[in-house]
PDB file of C-alpha atoms in Angstrom:
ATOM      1  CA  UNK A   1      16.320  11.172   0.384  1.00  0.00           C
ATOM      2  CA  UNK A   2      16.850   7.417  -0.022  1.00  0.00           C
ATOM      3  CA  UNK A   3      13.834   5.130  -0.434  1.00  0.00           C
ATOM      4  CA  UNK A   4      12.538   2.147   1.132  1.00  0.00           C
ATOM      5  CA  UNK A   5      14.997  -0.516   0.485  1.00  0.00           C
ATOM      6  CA  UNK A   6      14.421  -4.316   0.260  1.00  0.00           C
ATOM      7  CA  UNK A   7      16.507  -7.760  -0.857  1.00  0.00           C
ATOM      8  CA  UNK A   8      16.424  -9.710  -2.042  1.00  0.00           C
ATOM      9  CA  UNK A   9      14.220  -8.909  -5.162  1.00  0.00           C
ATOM     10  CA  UNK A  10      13.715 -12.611  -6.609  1.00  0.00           C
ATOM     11  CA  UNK A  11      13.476 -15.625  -4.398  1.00  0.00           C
ATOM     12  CA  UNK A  12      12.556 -18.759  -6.090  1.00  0.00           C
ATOM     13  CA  UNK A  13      12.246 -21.817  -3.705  1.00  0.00           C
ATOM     14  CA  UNK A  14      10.651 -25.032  -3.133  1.00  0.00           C
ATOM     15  CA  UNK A  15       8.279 -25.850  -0.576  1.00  0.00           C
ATOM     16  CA  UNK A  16       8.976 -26.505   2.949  1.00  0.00           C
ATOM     17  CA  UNK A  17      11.791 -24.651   2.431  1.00  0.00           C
ATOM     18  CA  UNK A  18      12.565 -21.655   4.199  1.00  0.00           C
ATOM     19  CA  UNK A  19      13.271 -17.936   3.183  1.00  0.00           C
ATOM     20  CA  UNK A  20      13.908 -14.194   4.946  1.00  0.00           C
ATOM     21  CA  UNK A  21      13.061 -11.068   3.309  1.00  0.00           C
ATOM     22  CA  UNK A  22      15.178  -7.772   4.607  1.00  0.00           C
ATOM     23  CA  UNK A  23      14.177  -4.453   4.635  1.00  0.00           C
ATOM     24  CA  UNK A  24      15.815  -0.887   5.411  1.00  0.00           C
ATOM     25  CA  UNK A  25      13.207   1.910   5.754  1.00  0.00           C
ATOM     26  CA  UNK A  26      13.707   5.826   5.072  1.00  0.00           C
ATOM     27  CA  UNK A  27      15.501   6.978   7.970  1.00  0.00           C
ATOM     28  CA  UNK A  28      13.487   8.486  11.185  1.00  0.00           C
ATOM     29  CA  UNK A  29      10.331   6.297  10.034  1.00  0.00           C
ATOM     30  CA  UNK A  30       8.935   5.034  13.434  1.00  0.00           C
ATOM     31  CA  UNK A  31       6.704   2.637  11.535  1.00  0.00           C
ATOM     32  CA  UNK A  32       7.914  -0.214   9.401  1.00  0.00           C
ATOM     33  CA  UNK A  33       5.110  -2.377   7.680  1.00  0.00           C
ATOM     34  CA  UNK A  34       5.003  -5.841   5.734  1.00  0.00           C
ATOM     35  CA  UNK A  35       2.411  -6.486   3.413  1.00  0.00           C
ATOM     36  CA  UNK A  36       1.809  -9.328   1.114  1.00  0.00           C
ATOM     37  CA  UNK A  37       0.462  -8.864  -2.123  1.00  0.00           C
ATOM     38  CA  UNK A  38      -0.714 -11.953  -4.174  1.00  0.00           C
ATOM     39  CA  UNK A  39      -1.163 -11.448  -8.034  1.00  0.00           C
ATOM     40  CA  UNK A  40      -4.392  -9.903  -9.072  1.00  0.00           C
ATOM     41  CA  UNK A  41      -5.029  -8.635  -5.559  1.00  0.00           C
ATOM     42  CA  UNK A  42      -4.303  -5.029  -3.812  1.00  0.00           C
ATOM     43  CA  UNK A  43      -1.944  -5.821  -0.669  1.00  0.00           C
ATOM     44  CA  UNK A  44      -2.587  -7.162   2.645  1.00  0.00           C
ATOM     45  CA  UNK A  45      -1.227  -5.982   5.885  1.00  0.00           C
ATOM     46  CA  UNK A  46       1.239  -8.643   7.565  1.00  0.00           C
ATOM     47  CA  UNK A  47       2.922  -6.538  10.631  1.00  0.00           C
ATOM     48  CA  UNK A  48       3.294  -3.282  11.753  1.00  0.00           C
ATOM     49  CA  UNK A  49       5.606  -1.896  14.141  1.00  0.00           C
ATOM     50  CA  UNK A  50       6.197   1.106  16.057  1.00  0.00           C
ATOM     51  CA  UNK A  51       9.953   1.386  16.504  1.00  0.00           C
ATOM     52  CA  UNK A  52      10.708  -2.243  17.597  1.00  0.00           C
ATOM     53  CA  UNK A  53       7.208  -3.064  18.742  1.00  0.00           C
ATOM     54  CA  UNK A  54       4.447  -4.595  16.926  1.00  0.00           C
ATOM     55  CA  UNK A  55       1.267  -2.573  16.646  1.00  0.00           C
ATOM     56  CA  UNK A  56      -0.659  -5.050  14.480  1.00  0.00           C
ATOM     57  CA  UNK A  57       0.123  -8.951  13.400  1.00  0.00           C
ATOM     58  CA  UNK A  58      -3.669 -10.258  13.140  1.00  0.00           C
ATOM     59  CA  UNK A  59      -2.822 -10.969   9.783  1.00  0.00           C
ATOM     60  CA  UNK A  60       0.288 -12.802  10.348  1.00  0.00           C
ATOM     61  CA  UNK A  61       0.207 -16.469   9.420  1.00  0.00           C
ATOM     62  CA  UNK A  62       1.998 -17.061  13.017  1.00  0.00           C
ATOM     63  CA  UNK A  63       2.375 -20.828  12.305  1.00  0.00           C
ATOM     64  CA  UNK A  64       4.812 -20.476   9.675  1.00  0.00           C
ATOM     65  CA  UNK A  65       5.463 -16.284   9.325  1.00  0.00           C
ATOM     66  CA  UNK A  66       7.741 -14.502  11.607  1.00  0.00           C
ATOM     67  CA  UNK A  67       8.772 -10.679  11.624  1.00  0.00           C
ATOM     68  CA  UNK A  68      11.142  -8.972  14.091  1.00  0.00           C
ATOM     69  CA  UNK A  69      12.852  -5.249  13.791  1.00  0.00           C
ATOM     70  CA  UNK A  70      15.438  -4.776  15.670  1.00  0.00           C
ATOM     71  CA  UNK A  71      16.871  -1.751  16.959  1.00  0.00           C
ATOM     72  CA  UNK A  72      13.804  -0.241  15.596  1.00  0.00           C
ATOM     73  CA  UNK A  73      15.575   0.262  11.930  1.00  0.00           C
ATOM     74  CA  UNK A  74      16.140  -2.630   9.697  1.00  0.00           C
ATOM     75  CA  UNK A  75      12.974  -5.281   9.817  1.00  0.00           C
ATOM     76  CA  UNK A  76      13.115  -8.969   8.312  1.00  0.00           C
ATOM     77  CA  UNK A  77      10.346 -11.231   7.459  1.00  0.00           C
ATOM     78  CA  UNK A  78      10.442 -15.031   7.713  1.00  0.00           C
ATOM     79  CA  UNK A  79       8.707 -18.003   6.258  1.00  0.00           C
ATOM     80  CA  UNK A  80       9.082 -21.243   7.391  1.00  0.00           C
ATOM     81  CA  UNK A  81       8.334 -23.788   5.642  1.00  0.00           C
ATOM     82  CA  UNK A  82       6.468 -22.023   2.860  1.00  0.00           C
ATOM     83  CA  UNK A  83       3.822 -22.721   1.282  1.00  0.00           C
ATOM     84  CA  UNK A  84       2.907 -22.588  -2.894  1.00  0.00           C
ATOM     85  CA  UNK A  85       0.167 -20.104  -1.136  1.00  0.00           C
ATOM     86  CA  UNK A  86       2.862 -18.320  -0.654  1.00  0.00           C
ATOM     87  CA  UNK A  87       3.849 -17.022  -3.759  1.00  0.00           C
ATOM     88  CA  UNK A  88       3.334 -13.533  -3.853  1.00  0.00           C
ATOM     89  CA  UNK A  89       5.276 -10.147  -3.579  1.00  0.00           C
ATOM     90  CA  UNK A  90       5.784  -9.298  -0.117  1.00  0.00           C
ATOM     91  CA  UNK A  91       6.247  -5.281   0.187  1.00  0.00           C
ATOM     92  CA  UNK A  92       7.867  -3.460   2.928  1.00  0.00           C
ATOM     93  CA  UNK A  93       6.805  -0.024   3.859  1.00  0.00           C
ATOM     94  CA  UNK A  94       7.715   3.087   6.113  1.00  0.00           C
ATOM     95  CA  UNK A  95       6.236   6.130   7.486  1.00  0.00           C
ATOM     96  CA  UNK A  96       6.597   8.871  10.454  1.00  0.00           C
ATOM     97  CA  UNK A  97       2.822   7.407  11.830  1.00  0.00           C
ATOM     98  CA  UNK A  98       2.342   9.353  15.061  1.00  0.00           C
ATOM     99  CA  UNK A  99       0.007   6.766  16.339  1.00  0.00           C
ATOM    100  CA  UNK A 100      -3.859   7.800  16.678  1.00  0.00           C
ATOM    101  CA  UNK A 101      -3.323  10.713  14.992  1.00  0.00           C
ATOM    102  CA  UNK A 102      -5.863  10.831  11.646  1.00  0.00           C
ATOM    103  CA  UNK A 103      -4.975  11.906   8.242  1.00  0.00           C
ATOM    104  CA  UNK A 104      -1.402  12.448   6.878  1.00  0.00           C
ATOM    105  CA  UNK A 105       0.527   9.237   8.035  1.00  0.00           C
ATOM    106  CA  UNK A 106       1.148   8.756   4.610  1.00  0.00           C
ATOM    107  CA  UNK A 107       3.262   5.528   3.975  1.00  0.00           C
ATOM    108  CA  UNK A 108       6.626   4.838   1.840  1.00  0.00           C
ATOM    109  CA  UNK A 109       6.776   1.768  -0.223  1.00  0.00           C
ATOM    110  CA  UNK A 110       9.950  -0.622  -1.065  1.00  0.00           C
ATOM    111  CA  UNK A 111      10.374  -2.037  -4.467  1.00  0.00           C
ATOM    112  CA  UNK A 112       9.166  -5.137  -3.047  1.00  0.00           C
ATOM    113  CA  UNK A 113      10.474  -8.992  -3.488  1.00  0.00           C
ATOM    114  CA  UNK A 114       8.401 -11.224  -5.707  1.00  0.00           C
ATOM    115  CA  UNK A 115       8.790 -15.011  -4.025  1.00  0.00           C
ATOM    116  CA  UNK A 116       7.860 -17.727  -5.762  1.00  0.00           C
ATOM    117  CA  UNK A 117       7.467 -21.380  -4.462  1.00  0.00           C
ATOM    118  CA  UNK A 118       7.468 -24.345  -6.677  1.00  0.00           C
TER     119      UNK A 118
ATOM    120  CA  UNK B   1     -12.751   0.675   8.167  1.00  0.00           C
ATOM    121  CA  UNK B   2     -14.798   2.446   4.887  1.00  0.00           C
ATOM    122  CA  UNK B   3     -15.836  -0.381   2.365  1.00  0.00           C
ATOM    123  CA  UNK B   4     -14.998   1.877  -1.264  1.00  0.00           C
ATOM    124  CA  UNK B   5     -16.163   0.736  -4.796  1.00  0.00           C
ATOM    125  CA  UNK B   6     -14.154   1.594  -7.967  1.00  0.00           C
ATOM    126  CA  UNK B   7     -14.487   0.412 -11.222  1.00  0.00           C
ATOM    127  CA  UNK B   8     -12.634  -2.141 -12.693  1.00  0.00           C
ATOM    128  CA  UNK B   9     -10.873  -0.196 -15.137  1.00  0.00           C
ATOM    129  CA  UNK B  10     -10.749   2.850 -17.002  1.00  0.00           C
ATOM    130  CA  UNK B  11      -8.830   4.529 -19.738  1.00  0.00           C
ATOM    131  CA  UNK B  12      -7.816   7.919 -20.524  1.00  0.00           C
ATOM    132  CA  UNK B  13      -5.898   9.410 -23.596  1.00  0.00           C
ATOM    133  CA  UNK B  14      -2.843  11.452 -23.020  1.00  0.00           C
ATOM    134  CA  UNK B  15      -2.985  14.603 -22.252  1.00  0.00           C
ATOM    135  CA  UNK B  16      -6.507  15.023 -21.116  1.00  0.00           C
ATOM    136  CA  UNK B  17      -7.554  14.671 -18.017  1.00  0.00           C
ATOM    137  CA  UNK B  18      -8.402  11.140 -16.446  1.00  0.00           C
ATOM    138  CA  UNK B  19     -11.151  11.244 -13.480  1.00  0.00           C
ATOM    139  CA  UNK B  20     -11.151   8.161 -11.236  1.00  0.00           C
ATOM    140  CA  UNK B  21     -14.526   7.719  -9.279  1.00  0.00           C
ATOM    141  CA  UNK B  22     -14.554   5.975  -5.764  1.00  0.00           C
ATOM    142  CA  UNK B  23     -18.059   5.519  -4.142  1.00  0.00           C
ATOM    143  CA  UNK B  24     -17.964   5.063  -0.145  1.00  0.00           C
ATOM    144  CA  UNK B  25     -21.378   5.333   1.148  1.00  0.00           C
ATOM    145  CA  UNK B  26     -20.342   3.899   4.758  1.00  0.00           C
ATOM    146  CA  UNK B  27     -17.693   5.954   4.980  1.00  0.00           C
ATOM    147  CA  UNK B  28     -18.055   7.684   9.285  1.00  0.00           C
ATOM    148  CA  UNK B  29     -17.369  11.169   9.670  1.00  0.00           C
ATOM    149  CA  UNK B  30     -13.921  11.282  11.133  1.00  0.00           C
ATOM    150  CA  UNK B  31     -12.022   8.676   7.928  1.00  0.00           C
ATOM    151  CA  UNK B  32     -10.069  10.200   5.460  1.00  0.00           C
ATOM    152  CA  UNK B  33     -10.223   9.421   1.691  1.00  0.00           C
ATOM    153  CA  UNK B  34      -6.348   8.186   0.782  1.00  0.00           C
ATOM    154  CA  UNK B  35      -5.558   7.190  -2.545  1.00  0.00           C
ATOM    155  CA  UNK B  36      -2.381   5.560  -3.049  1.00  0.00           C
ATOM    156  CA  UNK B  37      -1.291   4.284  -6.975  1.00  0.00           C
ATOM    157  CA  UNK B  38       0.909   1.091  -8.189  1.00  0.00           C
ATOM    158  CA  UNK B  39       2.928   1.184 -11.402  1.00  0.00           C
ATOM    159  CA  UNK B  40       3.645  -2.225 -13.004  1.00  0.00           C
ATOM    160  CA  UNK B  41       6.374  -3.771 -10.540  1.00  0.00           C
ATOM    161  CA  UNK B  42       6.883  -1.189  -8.287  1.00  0.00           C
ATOM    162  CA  UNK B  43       5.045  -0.432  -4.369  1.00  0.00           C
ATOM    163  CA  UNK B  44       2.359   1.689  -3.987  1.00  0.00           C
ATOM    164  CA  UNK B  45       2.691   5.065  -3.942  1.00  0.00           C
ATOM    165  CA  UNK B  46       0.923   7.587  -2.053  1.00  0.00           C
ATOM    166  CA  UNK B  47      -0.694  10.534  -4.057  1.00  0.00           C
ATOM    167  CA  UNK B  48      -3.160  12.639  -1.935  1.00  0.00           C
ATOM    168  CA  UNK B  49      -5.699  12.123   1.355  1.00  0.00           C
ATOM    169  CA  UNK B  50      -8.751  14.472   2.332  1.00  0.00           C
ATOM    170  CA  UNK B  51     -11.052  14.408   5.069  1.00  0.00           C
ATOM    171  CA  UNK B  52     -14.146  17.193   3.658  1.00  0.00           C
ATOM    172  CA  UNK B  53     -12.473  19.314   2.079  1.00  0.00           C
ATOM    173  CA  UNK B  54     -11.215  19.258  -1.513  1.00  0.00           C
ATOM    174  CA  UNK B  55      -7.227  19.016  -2.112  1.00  0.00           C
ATOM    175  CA  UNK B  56      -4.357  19.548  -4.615  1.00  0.00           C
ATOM    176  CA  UNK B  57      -0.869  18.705  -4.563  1.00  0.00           C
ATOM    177  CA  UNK B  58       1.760  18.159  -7.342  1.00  0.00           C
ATOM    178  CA  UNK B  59       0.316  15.080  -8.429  1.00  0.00           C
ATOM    179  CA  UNK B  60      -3.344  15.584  -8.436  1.00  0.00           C
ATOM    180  CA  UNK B  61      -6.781  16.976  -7.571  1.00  0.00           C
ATOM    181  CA  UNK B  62      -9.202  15.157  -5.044  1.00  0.00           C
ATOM    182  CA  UNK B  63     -12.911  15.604  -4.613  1.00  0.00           C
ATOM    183  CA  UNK B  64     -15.207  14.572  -2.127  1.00  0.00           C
ATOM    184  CA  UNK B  65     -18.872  15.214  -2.285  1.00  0.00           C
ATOM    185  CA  UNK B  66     -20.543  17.512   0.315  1.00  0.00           C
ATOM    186  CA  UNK B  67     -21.718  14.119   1.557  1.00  0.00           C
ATOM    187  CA  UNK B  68     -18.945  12.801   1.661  1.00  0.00           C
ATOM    188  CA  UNK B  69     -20.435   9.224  -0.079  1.00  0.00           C
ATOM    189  CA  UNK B  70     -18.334   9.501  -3.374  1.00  0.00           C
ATOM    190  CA  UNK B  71     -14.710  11.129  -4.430  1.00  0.00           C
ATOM    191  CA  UNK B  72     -12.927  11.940  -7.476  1.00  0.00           C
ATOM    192  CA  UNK B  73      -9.300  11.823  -7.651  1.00  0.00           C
ATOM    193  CA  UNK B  74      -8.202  13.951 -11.186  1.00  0.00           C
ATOM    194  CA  UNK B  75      -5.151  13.603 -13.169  1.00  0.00           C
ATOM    195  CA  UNK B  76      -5.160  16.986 -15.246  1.00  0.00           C
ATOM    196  CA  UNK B  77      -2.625  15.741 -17.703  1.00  0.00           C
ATOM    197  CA  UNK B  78      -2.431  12.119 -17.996  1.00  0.00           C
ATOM    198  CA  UNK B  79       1.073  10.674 -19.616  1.00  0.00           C
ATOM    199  CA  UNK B  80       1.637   7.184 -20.228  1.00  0.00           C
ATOM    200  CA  UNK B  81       3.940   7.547 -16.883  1.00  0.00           C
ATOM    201  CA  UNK B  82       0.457   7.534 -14.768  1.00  0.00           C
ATOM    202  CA  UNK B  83      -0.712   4.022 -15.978  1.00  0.00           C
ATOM    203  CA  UNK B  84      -0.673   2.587 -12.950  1.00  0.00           C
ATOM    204  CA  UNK B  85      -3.793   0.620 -10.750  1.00  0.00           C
ATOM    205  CA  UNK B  86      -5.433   2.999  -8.846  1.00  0.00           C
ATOM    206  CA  UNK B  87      -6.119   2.384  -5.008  1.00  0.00           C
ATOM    207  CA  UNK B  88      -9.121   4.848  -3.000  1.00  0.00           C
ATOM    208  CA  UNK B  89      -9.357   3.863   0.818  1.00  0.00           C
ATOM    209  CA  UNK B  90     -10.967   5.145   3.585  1.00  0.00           C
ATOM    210  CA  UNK B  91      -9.641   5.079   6.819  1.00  0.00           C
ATOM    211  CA  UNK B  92      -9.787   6.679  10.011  1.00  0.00           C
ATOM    212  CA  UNK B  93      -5.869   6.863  10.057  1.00  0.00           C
ATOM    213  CA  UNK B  94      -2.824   6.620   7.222  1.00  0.00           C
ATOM    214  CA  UNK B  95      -1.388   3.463   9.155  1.00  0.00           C
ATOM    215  CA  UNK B  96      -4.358   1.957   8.910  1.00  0.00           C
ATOM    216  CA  UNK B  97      -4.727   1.299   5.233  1.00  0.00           C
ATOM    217  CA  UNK B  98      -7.397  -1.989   4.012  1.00  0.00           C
ATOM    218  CA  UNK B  99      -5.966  -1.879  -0.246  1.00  0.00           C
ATOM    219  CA  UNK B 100      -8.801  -3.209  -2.346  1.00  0.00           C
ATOM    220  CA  UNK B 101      -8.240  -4.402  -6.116  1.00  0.00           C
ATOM    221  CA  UNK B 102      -8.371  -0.674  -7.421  1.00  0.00           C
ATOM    222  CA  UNK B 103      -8.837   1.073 -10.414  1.00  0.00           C
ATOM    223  CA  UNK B 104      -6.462   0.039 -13.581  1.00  0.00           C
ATOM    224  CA  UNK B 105      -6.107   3.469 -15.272  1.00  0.00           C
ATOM    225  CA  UNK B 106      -4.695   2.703 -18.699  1.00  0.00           C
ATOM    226  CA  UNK B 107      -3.676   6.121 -20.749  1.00  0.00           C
ATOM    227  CA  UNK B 108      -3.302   5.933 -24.281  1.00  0.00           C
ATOM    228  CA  UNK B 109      -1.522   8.183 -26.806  1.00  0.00           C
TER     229      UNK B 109
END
């Protein structure tokens, strides 16, 4: 069974500039989640969705972060313009998630892309 | 969501069994223990979840107290292959996961 796939792995850019993150999750995963993991730290929830609507973006830097999954399969994350805050690996995940269902749910991680801005 | 504590760091030599502790005193009745691991570069992976109950998969052995306030999660055989940072998290469901700093589990030969 294929994994979680992301590109690009390395993205080196300046600030203000802007950069998109893809992602292809294990197919039949309803739930597709960015998370943004800052050296040092465990990672943070971004977005969730639930086939190709968001369940969760309180953690979304709105002004500057944007997220959309179309077709409910492929996902890609946005920032514009970044910030040197925003160095970090950003991680993309996957699971089946029946929603409000506890235990199990268990979630499927990408390689991740490490983006660093100078 | 549960708040867990889990120490900084442990090690473990290869071959014997490494323990990793996880206290979660406020953890409510109906959260699950998950406990997801991160090797150097890669994304988390999950390894096992319980609610009371103790649990064993492939991977590993989990533990939770009668209380429920504390967990193990046990490695019988540690290889160098399982240094990794160690994440314990309680929540109420698997989509719903809060990742604290973990546990770095370093195994030595």
């Amino acid at each position: 069974e294929a994994g979680v796939a992301q590109s690009p792995r390395y993205k080196i850019i300046e600030k203000r500039q802007s950069v998109a993150f893809w992602c292809n999750p294990i197919s039949g995963h309803a739930t597709l989640y960015w998370y943004q993991q800052i050296l040092g730290q465990g990672p943070k929830l971004l977005i969730q969705f639930q086939n190709n609507g968001v369940v969760d973006d309180s953690q979304l830097p709105k002004d500057r972060f944007s997220a959309e999954r179309l077709k409910g399969v492929d996902s890609t994350l946005k920032i514009q313009p970044a910030k040197l805050e925003d160095s970090a690996v950003y991680l993309c995940a996957s699971s089946l998630a029946v929603l409000f269902r506890g235990g199990g749910n268990e979630q499927y991680f990408g390689p991740g892309t490490r983006l660093t801005v100078t | 969501d549960a708040k867990t504590t889990q120490p900084t760091s442990m090690d473990c030599a290869e071959g014997r069994a490494a323990n990793l502790p996880c206290n979660h005193s406020t953890i409510s009745g109906n959260e699950y223990v998950y406990w997801y691991r991160q090797i150097h570069s890669q994304g988390p992976q999950y390894i096992i979840h319980g609610l009371k109950n103790n649990e064993t998969n492939e991977m590993a052995s989990l533990i939770i107290t009668e209380d429920r306030k504390s967990s193990t999660l046990i490695l019988p055989h540690a290889t160098l292959r399982d240094t990794a940072v160690y994440y314990c998290i309680g929540a109420l469901y698997g989509y719903k996961l809060v990742f604290g700093a973990g546990t770095i589990l370093r195994v030595k030969s």
